[in-house]
Amino acid sequence: MSTFTLKEIKIAGAKHKFYSLVKDNVNFYDQFLDEVKENFHIPLDEELRLENDDDELSELEALIEDIALGNPVLPKCYKKMPSISKQINYTAHEIRTKKSMLRIYCIKERNTGKIIVLGHIKGNSKDQDRKLKIFKKRVNEYHNFKLKNKK
């Protein structure tokens, strides 16, 4: 059986905590960041900077930080996903860059915070549907794990 843990994403002064879902020692958020850096030809060890407006990865990181700090963001960039939320036991959210190239799907867990479950680089609609199925599957696995391991 798989094990799940949460790794806090450190954001100084955060009002809303963000975590990355880790399944069997695979950190899905870190894995997504590495994939994006590779696809956009950013060295894996390079720090992100907001100097370049075209840097979507930095924009995505800034959106996560703004949401954590309680700052307003464009509705297009952060929205609830009610149709997905009905299928899982959590409120689902999508965070995406202005160009909609990078997307992160997270859940809000009461008394914990927001948990990043899946990130992906926009492809076609079939690709997005496939990623949303993976998202729902991971959330349900995480929920079942929590139910079986209640303290």
mmCIF file of C-alpha atoms in Angstrom:
data_model
loop_
_atom_site.group_PDB
_atom_site.id
_atom_site.type_symbol
_atom_site.label_atom_id
_atom_site.label_comp_id
_atom_site.label_asym_id
_atom_site.label_seq_id
_atom_site.Cartn_x
_atom_site.Cartn_y
_atom_site.Cartn_z
ATOM 1 C CA MET A 1 0.000 0.000 0.000
ATOM 2 C CA SER A 2 1.216 3.490 -0.821
ATOM 3 C CA THR A 3 2.144 5.993 1.861
ATOM 4 C CA PHE A 4 1.428 9.709 1.684
ATOM 5 C CA THR A 5 3.054 12.640 3.430
ATOM 6 C CA LEU A 6 2.886 16.396 3.030
ATOM 7 C CA LYS A 7 5.914 18.635 2.501
ATOM 8 C CA GLU A 8 5.354 22.261 3.433
ATOM 9 C CA ILE A 9 6.263 24.855 0.814
ATOM 10 C CA LYS A 10 7.957 27.560 2.870
ATOM 11 C CA ILE A 11 6.523 31.023 2.164
ATOM 12 C CA ALA A 12 7.467 33.721 4.674
ATOM 13 C CA GLY A 13 4.431 35.424 6.209
ATOM 14 C CA ALA A 14 1.952 33.013 4.624
ATOM 15 C CA LYS A 15 -1.651 33.298 5.826
ATOM 16 C CA HIS A 16 -2.581 30.131 3.934
ATOM 17 C CA LYS A 17 -0.183 27.198 4.064
ATOM 18 C CA PHE A 18 0.748 25.289 0.927
ATOM 19 C CA TYR A 19 1.976 21.709 0.867
ATOM 20 C CA SER A 20 3.168 19.335 -1.795
ATOM 21 C CA LEU A 21 1.700 15.847 -1.828
ATOM 22 C CA VAL A 22 4.377 13.160 -1.522
ATOM 23 C CA LYS A 23 3.492 9.577 -2.416
ATOM 24 C CA ASP A 24 6.034 6.834 -1.702
ATOM 25 C CA ASN A 25 8.809 9.460 -1.428
ATOM 26 C CA VAL A 26 7.882 11.021 -4.809
ATOM 27 C CA ASN A 27 7.252 14.738 -4.374
ATOM 28 C CA PHE A 28 4.811 15.595 -7.164
ATOM 29 C CA TYR A 29 5.403 19.352 -7.013
ATOM 30 C CA ASP A 30 9.194 19.037 -7.164
ATOM 31 C CA GLN A 31 8.820 16.544 -10.001
ATOM 32 C CA PHE A 32 6.643 19.054 -11.902
ATOM 33 C CA LEU A 33 9.142 21.886 -11.318
ATOM 34 C CA ASP A 34 11.970 19.738 -12.698
ATOM 35 C CA GLU A 35 9.872 18.845 -15.753
ATOM 36 C CA VAL A 36 9.085 22.512 -16.425
ATOM 37 C CA LYS A 37 12.707 23.575 -15.996
ATOM 38 C CA GLU A 38 13.765 20.855 -18.427
ATOM 39 C CA ASN A 39 11.116 21.809 -21.021
ATOM 40 C CA PHE A 40 11.896 25.533 -20.765
ATOM 41 C CA HIS A 41 15.675 24.911 -20.719
ATOM 42 C CA ILE A 42 16.223 26.310 -17.216
ATOM 43 C CA PRO A 43 19.122 24.667 -15.350
ATOM 44 C CA LEU A 44 17.714 22.476 -12.553
ATOM 45 C CA ASP A 45 19.847 24.165 -9.893
ATOM 46 C CA GLU A 46 19.021 27.729 -10.999
ATOM 47 C CA GLU A 47 16.958 29.893 -8.666
ATOM 48 C CA LEU A 48 13.794 31.403 -10.073
ATOM 49 C CA ARG A 49 13.732 35.155 -10.654
ATOM 50 C CA LEU A 50 10.917 37.480 -11.660
ATOM 51 C CA GLU A 51 13.151 39.654 -13.866
ATOM 52 C CA ASN A 52 11.796 38.216 -17.111
ATOM 53 C CA ASP A 53 8.083 38.649 -17.891
ATOM 54 C CA ASP A 54 8.207 35.582 -20.128
ATOM 55 C CA ASP A 55 9.279 33.280 -17.297
ATOM 56 C CA GLU A 56 6.050 31.381 -16.679
ATOM 57 C CA LEU A 57 7.549 29.242 -13.954
ATOM 58 C CA SER A 58 8.453 32.325 -11.920
ATOM 59 C CA GLU A 59 4.947 33.673 -12.548
ATOM 60 C CA LEU A 60 3.440 30.433 -11.253
ATOM 61 C CA GLU A 61 5.610 30.534 -8.134
ATOM 62 C CA ALA A 62 4.583 34.178 -7.584
ATOM 63 C CA LEU A 63 0.883 33.233 -7.909
ATOM 64 C CA ILE A 64 1.282 30.521 -5.256
ATOM 65 C CA GLU A 65 3.035 33.024 -2.994
ATOM 66 C CA ASP A 66 0.324 35.682 -3.546
ATOM 67 C CA ILE A 67 -2.430 33.176 -2.742
ATOM 68 C CA ALA A 68 -0.548 32.046 0.384
ATOM 69 C CA LEU A 69 -0.139 35.652 1.524
ATOM 70 C CA GLY A 70 -3.805 36.437 0.889
ATOM 71 C CA ASN A 71 -3.049 38.908 -1.911
ATOM 72 C CA PRO A 72 -5.613 39.278 -4.713
ATOM 73 C CA VAL A 73 -4.906 37.470 -7.983
ATOM 74 C CA LEU A 74 -6.721 37.487 -11.309
ATOM 75 C CA PRO A 75 -9.814 35.240 -11.250
ATOM 76 C CA LYS A 76 -8.545 33.551 -14.419
ATOM 77 C CA CYS A 77 -5.356 32.546 -12.603
ATOM 78 C CA TYR A 78 -6.981 31.007 -9.507
ATOM 79 C CA LYS A 79 -10.380 29.385 -9.553
ATOM 80 C CA LYS A 80 -12.428 26.724 -7.862
ATOM 81 C CA MET A 81 -13.314 23.613 -9.826
ATOM 82 C CA PRO A 82 -16.858 22.751 -8.662
ATOM 83 C CA SER A 83 -17.434 19.845 -11.068
ATOM 84 C CA ILE A 84 -14.241 18.138 -9.842
ATOM 85 C CA SER A 85 -14.954 19.007 -6.189
ATOM 86 C CA LYS A 86 -18.240 17.076 -6.410
ATOM 87 C CA GLN A 87 -16.300 13.930 -7.370
ATOM 88 C CA ILE A 88 -13.772 14.110 -4.532
ATOM 89 C CA ASN A 89 -13.991 14.862 -0.806
ATOM 90 C CA TYR A 90 -12.215 18.231 -1.037
ATOM 91 C CA THR A 91 -12.552 21.643 -2.665
ATOM 92 C CA ALA A 92 -10.423 21.566 -5.814
ATOM 93 C CA HIS A 93 -8.636 24.629 -7.214
ATOM 94 C CA GLU A 94 -6.730 25.370 -10.384
ATOM 95 C CA ILE A 95 -3.811 27.814 -10.410
ATOM 96 C CA ARG A 96 -2.562 28.794 -13.840
ATOM 97 C CA THR A 97 -0.366 31.386 -15.455
ATOM 98 C CA LYS A 98 -1.832 34.253 -17.507
ATOM 99 C CA LYS A 99 -0.890 32.496 -20.738
ATOM 100 C CA SER A 100 -2.412 29.294 -19.271
ATOM 101 C CA MET A 101 0.684 27.314 -20.200
ATOM 102 C CA LEU A 102 1.401 26.025 -16.687
ATOM 103 C CA ARG A 103 -1.305 24.671 -14.419
ATOM 104 C CA ILE A 104 -1.360 23.316 -10.898
ATOM 105 C CA TYR A 105 -4.273 21.475 -9.342
ATOM 106 C CA CYS A 106 -4.614 21.561 -5.579
ATOM 107 C CA ILE A 107 -7.108 20.711 -2.879
ATOM 108 C CA LYS A 108 -8.003 22.576 0.258
ATOM 109 C CA GLU A 109 -7.948 20.454 3.375
ATOM 110 C CA ARG A 110 -9.602 21.793 6.511
ATOM 111 C CA ASN A 111 -7.144 22.459 9.351
ATOM 112 C CA THR A 112 -4.161 21.830 7.053
ATOM 113 C CA GLY A 113 -4.093 24.161 4.051
ATOM 114 C CA LYS A 114 -3.785 23.854 0.316
ATOM 115 C CA ILE A 115 -2.148 20.715 -1.009
ATOM 116 C CA ILE A 116 -0.629 20.694 -4.496
ATOM 117 C CA VAL A 117 -1.488 17.351 -6.018
ATOM 118 C CA LEU A 118 -0.583 17.727 -9.683
ATOM 119 C CA GLY A 119 1.040 20.177 -12.050
ATOM 120 C CA HIS A 120 1.224 20.023 -15.807
ATOM 121 C CA ILE A 121 2.220 21.861 -18.936
ATOM 122 C CA LYS A 122 -0.779 22.665 -21.094
ATOM 123 C CA GLY A 123 -1.282 20.396 -24.052
ATOM 124 C CA ASN A 124 -4.528 19.620 -25.815
ATOM 125 C CA SER A 125 -7.918 18.959 -24.179
ATOM 126 C CA LYS A 126 -7.356 15.180 -24.156
ATOM 127 C CA ASP A 127 -4.118 15.727 -22.246
ATOM 128 C CA GLN A 128 -5.894 17.930 -19.700
ATOM 129 C CA ASP A 129 -8.681 15.354 -19.266
ATOM 130 C CA ARG A 130 -6.048 12.672 -18.663
ATOM 131 C CA LYS A 131 -4.302 14.869 -16.065
ATOM 132 C CA LEU A 132 -7.599 15.581 -14.289
ATOM 133 C CA LYS A 133 -8.249 11.815 -14.047
ATOM 134 C CA ILE A 134 -4.805 11.397 -12.478
ATOM 135 C CA PHE A 135 -5.582 14.295 -10.105
ATOM 136 C CA LYS A 136 -8.864 12.695 -8.964
ATOM 137 C CA LYS A 137 -7.197 9.304 -8.549
ATOM 138 C CA ARG A 138 -4.381 10.751 -6.404
ATOM 139 C CA VAL A 139 -6.816 12.713 -4.242
ATOM 140 C CA ASN A 140 -8.966 9.630 -3.663
ATOM 141 C CA GLU A 141 -5.875 7.528 -2.834
ATOM 142 C CA TYR A 142 -4.731 10.221 -0.386
ATOM 143 C CA HIS A 143 -8.202 10.407 1.189
ATOM 144 C CA ASN A 144 -8.409 6.622 1.592
ATOM 145 C CA PHE A 145 -4.901 6.578 3.093
ATOM 146 C CA LYS A 146 -5.949 9.215 5.640
ATOM 147 C CA LEU A 147 -9.087 7.273 6.541
ATOM 148 C CA LYS A 148 -7.125 4.042 7.114
ATOM 149 C CA ASN A 149 -4.421 5.805 9.142
ATOM 150 C CA LYS A 150 -6.516 7.993 11.450
ATOM 151 C CA LYS A 151 -4.944 8.465 14.825
#
